[in-house]
């Protein structure tokens, strides 16, 4: 299976990066081909026309040729399972991830390419530890709007990182092995 990690993390080291590495390792150990998508270089939604642009009817963003957003859409379409991972900034997703998902949601709401796909949500509030729930709630809403199936929610902070790192690994592995949200697992 193809497992795509969509990340809002701008850093190449630190807590969030270490969690991303565990997610990738878990998915690989579960037998998946793992790819990563860094959302920090994409443009933001221009709120075209009267509020809707080509996103609504054509499922395309007018900015896509400029920044490769169409290729990111294709990668998400091809993935069998996804993980969305972000540091918590201001109790929300990192800004790059939020604006990427804002554009994606417009193009792919409800019946789009995420409908029925399992998504693991991971947020790391690495400062005070505050804002985890509001961040996960924002990620949850994105999944509800796009029809994605939430596999699990994981929050990692500075004082739970040892056992949450293990949980991130285990969740990615279980997802890659084909475990389904909503089905009782008694293994
Ligand atoms: C602009 C900004 C806002 C932040 N807001 C929060 C916050 O609301 N709550 C929190 O616990 N940490 C906050 N942090 C700290 C990040 O969550 C932390 O850097 C990241 O989650 C994990 O640590 P890492 O940078 O080592 O990957 C913020 C950091 C930045 C840069």
GROMACS .gro file of C-alpha atoms and ligand atoms in nm:
model
  218
    1UNK     CA    1   0.000   0.000   0.000
    2UNK     CA    2   0.101   0.361  -0.052
    3UNK     CA    3   0.129   0.561   0.269
    4UNK     CA    4   0.164   0.937   0.244
    5UNK     CA    5   0.279   1.158   0.531
    6UNK     CA    6   0.152   1.515   0.487
    7UNK     CA    7   0.351   1.744   0.711
    8UNK     CA    8   0.330   2.103   0.831
    9UNK     CA    9   0.665   2.086   1.007
   10UNK     CA   10   0.917   2.343   0.879
   11UNK     CA   11   1.208   2.196   1.080
   12UNK     CA   12   1.458   1.924   0.995
   13UNK     CA   13   1.520   1.836   1.360
   14UNK     CA   14   1.333   1.852   1.691
   15UNK     CA   15   1.031   1.681   1.844
   16UNK     CA   16   0.795   1.688   1.548
   17UNK     CA   17   1.061   1.562   1.307
   18UNK     CA   18   1.139   1.271   1.540
   19UNK     CA   19   0.769   1.178   1.538
   20UNK     CA   20   0.758   1.192   1.159
   21UNK     CA   21   1.051   0.951   1.151
   22UNK     CA   22   0.863   0.710   1.379
   23UNK     CA   23   0.553   0.735   1.160
   24UNK     CA   24   0.758   0.656   0.849
   25UNK     CA   25   0.938   0.369   1.023
   26UNK     CA   26   0.609   0.223   1.148
   27UNK     CA   27   0.445   0.245   0.806
   28UNK     CA   28   0.747   0.086   0.639
   29UNK     CA   29   0.753  -0.195   0.896
   30UNK     CA   30   0.384  -0.245   0.821
   31UNK     CA   31   0.478  -0.312   0.459
   32UNK     CA   32   0.390   0.024   0.302
   33UNK     CA   33   0.573   0.234   0.045
   34UNK     CA   34   0.616   0.561   0.231
   35UNK     CA   35   0.628   0.908   0.082
   36UNK     CA   36   0.629   1.251   0.244
   37UNK     CA   37   0.469   1.579   0.139
   38UNK     CA   38   0.604   1.902   0.286
   39UNK     CA   39   0.327   2.164   0.271
   40UNK     CA   40   0.537   2.469   0.353
   41UNK     CA   41   0.613   2.590   0.001
   42UNK     CA   42   0.259   2.614  -0.139
   43UNK     CA   43   0.071   2.934  -0.216
   44UNK     CA   44  -0.241   3.025  -0.021
   45UNK     CA   45  -0.601   3.029  -0.142
   46UNK     CA   46  -0.692   3.352  -0.324
   47UNK     CA   47  -1.067   3.313  -0.254
   48UNK     CA   48  -1.147   3.359  -0.623
   49UNK     CA   49  -1.466   3.501  -0.773
   50UNK     CA   50  -1.762   3.519  -0.538
   51UNK     CA   51  -1.601   3.276  -0.294
   52UNK     CA   52  -1.570   2.979  -0.528
   53UNK     CA   53  -1.329   2.946  -0.818
   54UNK     CA   54  -1.244   2.648  -1.038
   55UNK     CA   55  -1.213   2.444  -0.718
   56UNK     CA   56  -1.585   2.379  -0.690
   57UNK     CA   57  -1.675   2.257  -1.039
   58UNK     CA   58  -1.343   2.139  -1.178
   59UNK     CA   59  -1.173   2.024  -0.857
   60UNK     CA   60  -0.872   2.229  -0.960
   61UNK     CA   61  -0.706   2.526  -0.802
   62UNK     CA   62  -0.630   2.813  -1.036
   63UNK     CA   63  -0.287   2.847  -0.873
   64UNK     CA   64  -0.194   2.480  -0.926
   65UNK     CA   65   0.037   2.527  -1.227
   66UNK     CA   66   0.238   2.785  -1.033
   67UNK     CA   67   0.333   2.573  -0.733
   68UNK     CA   68   0.270   2.210  -0.823
   69UNK     CA   69  -0.045   2.180  -0.613
   70UNK     CA   70  -0.194   1.953  -0.882
   71UNK     CA   71   0.092   1.706  -0.830
   72UNK     CA   72   0.026   1.707  -0.457
   73UNK     CA   73  -0.343   1.639  -0.527
   74UNK     CA   74  -0.241   1.346  -0.747
   75UNK     CA   75  -0.010   1.206  -0.478
   76UNK     CA   76  -0.293   1.222  -0.224
   77UNK     CA   77  -0.527   1.053  -0.471
   78UNK     CA   78  -0.280   0.770  -0.523
   79UNK     CA   79  -0.222   0.710  -0.152
   80UNK     CA   80  -0.410   0.427   0.018
   81UNK     CA   81  -0.357   0.570   0.366
   82UNK     CA   82  -0.239   0.904   0.498
   83UNK     CA   83  -0.100   1.067   0.804
   84UNK     CA   84  -0.132   1.439   0.866
   85UNK     CA   85   0.129   1.562   1.113
   86UNK     CA   86   0.198   1.910   1.244
   87UNK     CA   87   0.362   2.105   1.521
   88UNK     CA   88   0.099   2.298   1.718
   89UNK     CA   89   0.130   2.672   1.648
   90UNK     CA   90  -0.110   2.903   1.831
   91UNK     CA   91  -0.329   2.606   1.916
   92UNK     CA   92  -0.371   2.529   1.547
   93UNK     CA   93  -0.197   2.353   1.261
   94UNK     CA   94   0.120   2.514   1.130
   95UNK     CA   95   0.022   2.785   0.883
   96UNK     CA   96   0.169   2.614   0.575
   97UNK     CA   97  -0.030   2.298   0.640
   98UNK     CA   98  -0.349   2.491   0.713
   99UNK     CA   99  -0.335   2.688   0.389
  100UNK     CA  100  -0.248   2.375   0.190
  101UNK     CA  101  -0.545   2.188   0.341
  102UNK     CA  102  -0.770   2.492   0.287
  103UNK     CA  103  -0.704   2.470  -0.087
  104UNK     CA  104  -0.728   2.094  -0.090
  105UNK     CA  105  -1.063   2.095   0.094
  106UNK     CA  106  -1.214   2.334  -0.159
  107UNK     CA  107  -1.112   2.104  -0.445
  108UNK     CA  108  -1.197   1.777  -0.276
  109UNK     CA  109  -1.482   1.829  -0.034
  110UNK     CA  110  -1.706   1.532   0.063
  111UNK     CA  111  -1.696   1.327  -0.260
  112UNK     CA  112  -1.338   1.404  -0.352
  113UNK     CA  113  -1.026   1.190  -0.350
  114UNK     CA  114  -1.010   1.160   0.029
  115UNK     CA  115  -1.358   1.013   0.069
  116UNK     CA  116  -1.331   0.686   0.258
  117UNK     CA  117  -0.952   0.703   0.294
  118UNK     CA  118  -0.801   0.638   0.637
  119UNK     CA  119  -0.610   0.926   0.790
  120UNK     CA  120  -0.400   0.929   1.107
  121UNK     CA  121  -0.388   1.271   1.277
  122UNK     CA  122  -0.079   1.368   1.476
  123UNK     CA  123  -0.009   1.700   1.648
  124UNK     CA  124   0.286   1.800   1.864
  125UNK     CA  125   0.251   2.094   2.102
  126UNK     CA  126   0.616   2.122   2.190
  127UNK     CA  127   0.606   2.445   2.390
  128UNK     CA  128   0.356   2.480   2.677
  129UNK     CA  129   0.170   2.170   2.561
  130UNK     CA  130  -0.142   2.385   2.524
  131UNK     CA  131  -0.353   2.389   2.211
  132UNK     CA  132  -0.348   2.018   2.132
  133UNK     CA  133  -0.724   1.975   2.133
  134UNK     CA  134  -0.798   2.284   1.927
  135UNK     CA  135  -0.537   2.176   1.673
  136UNK     CA  136  -0.671   1.821   1.650
  137UNK     CA  137  -1.024   1.961   1.629
  138UNK     CA  138  -0.919   2.170   1.329
  139UNK     CA  139  -0.766   1.861   1.166
  140UNK     CA  140  -1.079   1.661   1.250
  141UNK     CA  141  -1.297   1.920   1.076
  142UNK     CA  142  -1.085   1.895   0.762
  143UNK     CA  143  -1.146   1.518   0.759
  144UNK     CA  144  -1.522   1.561   0.810
  145UNK     CA  145  -1.538   1.806   0.521
  146UNK     CA  146  -1.342   1.582   0.284
  147UNK     CA  147  -1.498   1.250   0.387
  148UNK     CA  148  -1.169   1.108   0.515
  149UNK     CA  149  -1.198   0.835   0.778
  150UNK     CA  150  -1.009   0.926   1.095
  151UNK     CA  151  -0.800   0.627   1.201
  152UNK     CA  152  -0.668   0.779   1.525
  153UNK     CA  153  -0.556   1.098   1.699
  154UNK     CA  154  -0.213   1.126   1.862
  155UNK     CA  155  -0.081   1.420   2.062
  156UNK     CA  156   0.286   1.437   2.150
  157UNK     CA  157   0.443   1.685   2.391
  158UNK     CA  158   0.778   1.719   2.567
  159UNK     CA  159   0.689   1.505   2.868
  160UNK     CA  160   0.499   1.223   2.699
  161UNK     CA  161   0.725   1.190   2.397
  162UNK     CA  162   0.870   0.852   2.496
  163UNK     CA  163   0.543   0.664   2.504
  164UNK     CA  164   0.371   0.873   2.235
  165UNK     CA  165   0.661   0.813   1.998
  166UNK     CA  166   0.595   0.442   2.048
  167UNK     CA  167   0.223   0.505   1.985
  168UNK     CA  168   0.298   0.694   1.662
  169UNK     CA  169   0.510   0.403   1.539
  170UNK     CA  170   0.244   0.147   1.634
  171UNK     CA  171  -0.046   0.343   1.483
  172UNK     CA  172   0.134   0.392   1.150
  173UNK     CA  173   0.229   0.024   1.142
  174UNK     CA  174  -0.127  -0.091   1.218
  175UNK     CA  175  -0.267   0.140   0.952
  176UNK     CA  176  -0.013   0.022   0.694
  177UNK     CA  177  -0.101  -0.338   0.776
  178UNK     CA  178  -0.460  -0.262   0.683
  179UNK     CA  179  -0.631  -0.223   1.019
  180UNK     CA  180  -0.964  -0.044   0.978
  181UNK     CA  181  -1.120   0.229   1.190
  182UNK     CA  182  -1.451   0.109   1.333
  183UNK     CA  183  -1.368  -0.262   1.332
  184UNK     CA  184  -1.294  -0.432   1.660
  185UNK     CA  185  -0.931  -0.539   1.684
  186UNK     CA  186  -0.866  -0.805   1.944
  187UNK     CA  187  -0.523  -0.929   1.834
  188LIG     C1  188   0.466   3.034   1.603
  188LIG     C2  189   0.468   2.923   1.704
  188LIG     C3  190   0.357   2.902   1.784
  188LIG     C4  191   0.356   2.798   1.878
  188LIG     N1  192   0.242   2.775   1.952
  188LIG     C5  193   0.242   2.671   2.039
  188LIG     C6  194   0.124   2.639   2.114
  188LIG     O1  195   0.018   2.697   2.097
  188LIG     N2  196   0.132   2.537   2.203
  188LIG     C7  197   0.248   2.466   2.223
  188LIG     O2  198   0.250   2.378   2.307
  188LIG     N3  199   0.359   2.493   2.152
  188LIG     C8  200   0.359   2.591   2.062
  188LIG     N4  201   0.472   2.616   1.987
  188LIG     C9  202   0.586   2.523   1.999
  188LIG    C10  203   0.572   2.413   1.890
  188LIG     O3  204   0.455   2.337   1.912
  188LIG    C11  205   0.693   2.320   1.889
  188LIG     O4  206   0.799   2.391   1.832
  188LIG    C12  207   0.667   2.195   1.809
  188LIG     O5  208   0.544   2.143   1.836
  188LIG    C13  209   0.744   2.072   1.844
  188LIG     O6  210   0.868   2.099   1.876
  188LIG     P1  211   0.984   2.100   1.768
  188LIG     O7  212   0.993   2.245   1.725
  188LIG     O8  213   1.102   2.052   1.846
  188LIG     O9  214   0.947   2.010   1.657
  188LIG    C14  215   0.472   2.717   1.894
  188LIG    C15  216   0.584   2.741   1.813
  188LIG    C16  217   0.582   2.841   1.718
  188LIG    C17  218   0.703   2.860   1.628
   0.00000   0.00000   0.00000
